[in-house]
XYZ file of C-alpha atoms in Angstrom:
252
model
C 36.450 18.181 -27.536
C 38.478 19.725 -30.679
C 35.629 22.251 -31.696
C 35.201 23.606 -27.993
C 39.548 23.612 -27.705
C 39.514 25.753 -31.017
C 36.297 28.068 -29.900
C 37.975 28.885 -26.600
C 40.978 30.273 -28.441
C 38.643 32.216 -31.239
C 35.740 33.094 -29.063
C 34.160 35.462 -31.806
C 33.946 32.976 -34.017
C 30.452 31.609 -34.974
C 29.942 27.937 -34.549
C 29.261 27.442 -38.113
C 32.937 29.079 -39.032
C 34.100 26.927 -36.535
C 32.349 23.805 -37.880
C 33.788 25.068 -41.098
C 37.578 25.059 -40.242
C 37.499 21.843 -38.888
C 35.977 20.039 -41.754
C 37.836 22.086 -44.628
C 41.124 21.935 -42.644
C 40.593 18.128 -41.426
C 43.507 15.606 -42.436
C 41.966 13.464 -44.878
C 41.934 9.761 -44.725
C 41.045 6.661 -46.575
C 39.716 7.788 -50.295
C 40.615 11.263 -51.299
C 37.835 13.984 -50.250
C 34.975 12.847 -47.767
C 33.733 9.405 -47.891
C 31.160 7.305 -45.961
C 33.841 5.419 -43.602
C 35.955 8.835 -42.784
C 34.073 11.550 -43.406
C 35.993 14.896 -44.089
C 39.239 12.562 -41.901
C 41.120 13.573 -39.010
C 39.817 16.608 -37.209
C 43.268 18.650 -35.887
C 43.240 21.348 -33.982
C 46.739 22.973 -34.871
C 45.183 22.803 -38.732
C 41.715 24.329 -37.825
C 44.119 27.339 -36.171
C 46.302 27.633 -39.197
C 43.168 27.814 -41.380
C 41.016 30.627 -38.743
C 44.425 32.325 -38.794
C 45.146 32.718 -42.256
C 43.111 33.118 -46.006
C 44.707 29.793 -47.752
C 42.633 28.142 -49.897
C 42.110 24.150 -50.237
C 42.369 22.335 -53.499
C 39.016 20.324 -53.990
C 39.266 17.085 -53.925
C 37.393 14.372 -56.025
C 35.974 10.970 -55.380
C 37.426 8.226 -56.963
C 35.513 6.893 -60.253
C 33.839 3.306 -59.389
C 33.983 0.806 -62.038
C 30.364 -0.883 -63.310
C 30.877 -3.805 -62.535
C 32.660 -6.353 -60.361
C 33.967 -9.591 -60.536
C 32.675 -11.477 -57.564
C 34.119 -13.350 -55.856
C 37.410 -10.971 -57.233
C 40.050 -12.829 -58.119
C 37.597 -16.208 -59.529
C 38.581 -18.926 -61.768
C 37.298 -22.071 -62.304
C 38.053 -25.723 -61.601
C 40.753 -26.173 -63.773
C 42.866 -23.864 -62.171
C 43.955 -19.689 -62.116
C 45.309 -20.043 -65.278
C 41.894 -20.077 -65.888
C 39.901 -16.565 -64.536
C 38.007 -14.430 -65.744
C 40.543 -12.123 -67.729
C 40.929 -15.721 -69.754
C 37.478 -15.507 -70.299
C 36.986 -12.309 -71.697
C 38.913 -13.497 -74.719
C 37.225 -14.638 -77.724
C 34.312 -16.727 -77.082
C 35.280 -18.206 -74.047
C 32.204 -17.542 -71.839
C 29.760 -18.649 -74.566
C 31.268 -21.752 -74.870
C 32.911 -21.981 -71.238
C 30.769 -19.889 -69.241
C 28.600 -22.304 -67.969
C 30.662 -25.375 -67.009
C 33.968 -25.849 -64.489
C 32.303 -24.475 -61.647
C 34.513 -22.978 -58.778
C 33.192 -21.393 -55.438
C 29.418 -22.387 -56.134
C 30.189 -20.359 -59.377
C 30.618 -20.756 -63.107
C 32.312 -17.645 -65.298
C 28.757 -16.606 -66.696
C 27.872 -16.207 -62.988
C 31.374 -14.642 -61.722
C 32.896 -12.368 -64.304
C 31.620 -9.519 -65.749
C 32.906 -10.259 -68.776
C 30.516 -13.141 -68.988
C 27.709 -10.685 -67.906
C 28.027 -11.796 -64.524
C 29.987 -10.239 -61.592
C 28.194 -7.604 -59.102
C 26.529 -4.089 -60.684
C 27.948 -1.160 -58.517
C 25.885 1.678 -58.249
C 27.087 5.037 -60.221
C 29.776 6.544 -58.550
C 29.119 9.703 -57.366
C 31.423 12.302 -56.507
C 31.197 14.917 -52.942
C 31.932 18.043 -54.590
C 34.357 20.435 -52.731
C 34.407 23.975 -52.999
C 37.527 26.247 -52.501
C 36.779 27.826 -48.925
C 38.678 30.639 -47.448
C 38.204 31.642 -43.944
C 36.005 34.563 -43.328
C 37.411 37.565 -41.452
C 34.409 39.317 -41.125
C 33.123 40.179 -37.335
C 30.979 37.256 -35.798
C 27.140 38.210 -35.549
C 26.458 35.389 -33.049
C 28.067 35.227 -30.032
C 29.183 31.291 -29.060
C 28.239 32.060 -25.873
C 24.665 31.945 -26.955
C 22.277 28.590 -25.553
C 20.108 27.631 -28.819
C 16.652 28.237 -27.389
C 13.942 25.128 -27.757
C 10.723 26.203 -29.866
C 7.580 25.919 -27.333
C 4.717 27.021 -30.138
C 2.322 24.076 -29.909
C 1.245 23.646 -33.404
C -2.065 25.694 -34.362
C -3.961 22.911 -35.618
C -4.032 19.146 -36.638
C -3.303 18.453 -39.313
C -6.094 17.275 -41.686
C -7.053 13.748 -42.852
C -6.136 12.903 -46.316
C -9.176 10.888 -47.956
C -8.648 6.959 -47.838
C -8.873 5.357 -51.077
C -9.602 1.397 -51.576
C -6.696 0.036 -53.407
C -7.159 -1.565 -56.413
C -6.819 -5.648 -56.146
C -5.081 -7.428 -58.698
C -6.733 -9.465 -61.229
C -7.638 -13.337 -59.579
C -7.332 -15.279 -62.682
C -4.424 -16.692 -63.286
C -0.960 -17.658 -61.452
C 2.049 -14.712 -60.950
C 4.281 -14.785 -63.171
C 8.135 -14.364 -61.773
C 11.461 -15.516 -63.077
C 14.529 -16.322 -61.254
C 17.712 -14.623 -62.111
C 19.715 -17.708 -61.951
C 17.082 -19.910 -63.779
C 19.002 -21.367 -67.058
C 17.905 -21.654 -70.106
C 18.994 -23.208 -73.711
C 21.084 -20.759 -75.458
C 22.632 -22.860 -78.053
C 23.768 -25.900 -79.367
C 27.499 -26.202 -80.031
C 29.095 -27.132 -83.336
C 29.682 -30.915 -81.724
C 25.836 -30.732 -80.185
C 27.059 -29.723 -76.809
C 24.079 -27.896 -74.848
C 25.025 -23.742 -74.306
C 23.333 -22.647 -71.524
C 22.794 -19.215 -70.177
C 21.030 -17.691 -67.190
C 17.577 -15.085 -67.301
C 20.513 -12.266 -65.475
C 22.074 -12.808 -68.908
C 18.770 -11.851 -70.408
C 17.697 -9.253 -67.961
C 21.465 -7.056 -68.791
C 20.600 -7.667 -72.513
C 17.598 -5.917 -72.261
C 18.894 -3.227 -70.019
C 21.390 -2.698 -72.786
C 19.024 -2.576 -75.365
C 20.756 -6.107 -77.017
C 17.773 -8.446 -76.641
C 17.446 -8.881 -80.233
C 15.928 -12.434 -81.022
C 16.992 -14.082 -77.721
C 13.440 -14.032 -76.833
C 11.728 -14.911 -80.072
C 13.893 -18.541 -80.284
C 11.438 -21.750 -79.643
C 14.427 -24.324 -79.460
C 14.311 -26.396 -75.954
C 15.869 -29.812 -74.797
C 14.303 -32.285 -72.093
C 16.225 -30.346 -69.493
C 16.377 -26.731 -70.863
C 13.986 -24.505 -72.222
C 13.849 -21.663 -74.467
C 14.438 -18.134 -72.582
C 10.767 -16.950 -73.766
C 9.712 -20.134 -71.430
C 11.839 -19.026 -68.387
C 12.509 -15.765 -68.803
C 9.240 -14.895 -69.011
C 8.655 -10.775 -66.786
C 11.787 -10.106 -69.093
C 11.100 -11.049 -72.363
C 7.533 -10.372 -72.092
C 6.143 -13.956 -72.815
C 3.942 -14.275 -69.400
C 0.754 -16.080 -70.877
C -2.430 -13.896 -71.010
C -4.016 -16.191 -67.797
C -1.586 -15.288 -65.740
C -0.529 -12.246 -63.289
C 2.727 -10.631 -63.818
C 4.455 -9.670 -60.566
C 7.504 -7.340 -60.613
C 7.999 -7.869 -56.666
C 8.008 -11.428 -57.689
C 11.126 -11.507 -59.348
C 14.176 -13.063 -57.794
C 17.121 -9.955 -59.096
């Protein structure tokens, strides 16, 4: 409705320059520059004739910057009240002594706050790059009067069959090995013998950082908790020789 409003007042304009006024001149909303919920904003036709009528350029815009990670649920503390969130947590050694006890939500602060290792991994942010566009006075070589024409070439031959291979089979011995992200494990034992525990995500972001250090090579255990090379086992590397390690098995 906009684009053919604007085309019937600048008939020798190509639809792509057309296409291209709307979307450089378009009002933006939400985040600044185009985004998924928006796209380039408001389409307006008194701004696409403003921009077909003159040479102004637009300053680019840039995406916001997302951060890595985020708290989740936002705005979590525990059981003892907000006094108690995650910011408190981030001091000192609050989540390794903490971080596993005074759940709130289904949710303890090694689970919740990044801080703790926890919280939700956003993807990188990524931002739409916008270049400086100025409208282009130079006589139309389409006219818009033109009806796109369908392609009727059949194609000249089918296509040819790519070889099938067997695939490979995995080995039968054995059981898969998987982990569960929330599966806890013994992490330490407190100055007053109080049992530290710790989840195989905490592992998994240790490695990814390239911080495992020894956390896989302890042996200690309890009746209830194991060591992280007995739970944590696609991640540390520990699966036992008999058995079949599964990636797709893994509960991330």
């Amino acid at each position: 409705g906009v684009a053919a409003l604007v085309w019937s007042a600048y008939p020798t304009k190509t639809a792509s320059e057309i296409r291209q006024a709307l979307e450089a001149s378009a009002q933006d909303l939400g985040s600044a520059g185009r985004d998924n919920t928006f796209g380039h904003g408001l389409v307006r036709a008194d701004l696409a004739a403003t921009y077909l009528d003159s040479s102004f350029t637009l300053s680019p815009t840039v995406a916001p910057t997302l951060d890595p990670c985020t708290d989740n649920p936002v705005g979590w503390h525990d059981s003892d009240g907000p006094d108690y969130n995650c910011e408190w947590y981030s001091q000192g050694s609050n989540c390794d002594q903490y971080g596993d006890s005074y759940e709130n939500d289904g949710k303890t602060a090694n689970v919740a706050c990044c801080a703790c290792d926890g919280g939700t991994m956003n993807g990188p942010a990524t931002s739409s790059p916008s270049e400086s566009s100025t409208a282009d006075t130079s006589a139309p070589t389409v006219s818009p009067s033109a009806s796109p024409v369908a392609a009727t070439d059949s194609p000249s031959a089918l296509p040819s069959v790519s070889p099938t291979v067997s695939p490979s089979k995995l080995p039968t011995i054995g059981s898969p090995c998987v982990e569960g992200s929330f599966d806890k494990f013994l992490f330490r034992k407190s100055n007053r013998n109080r049992v530290i525990t710790k989840t195989c995500q905490f592992v998994q972001k240790k490695k990814s950082k390239g911080q495992l250090g020894s956390l896989c090579d302890a042996t200690d255990s309890t009746n209830a908790f194991k060591a992280a090379r007995d739970v944590c086992q696609v991640t540390c590397g520990t699966c036992p020789s008999d058995c079949v390690e599964r990636g797709s098995g893994k509960f991330f």
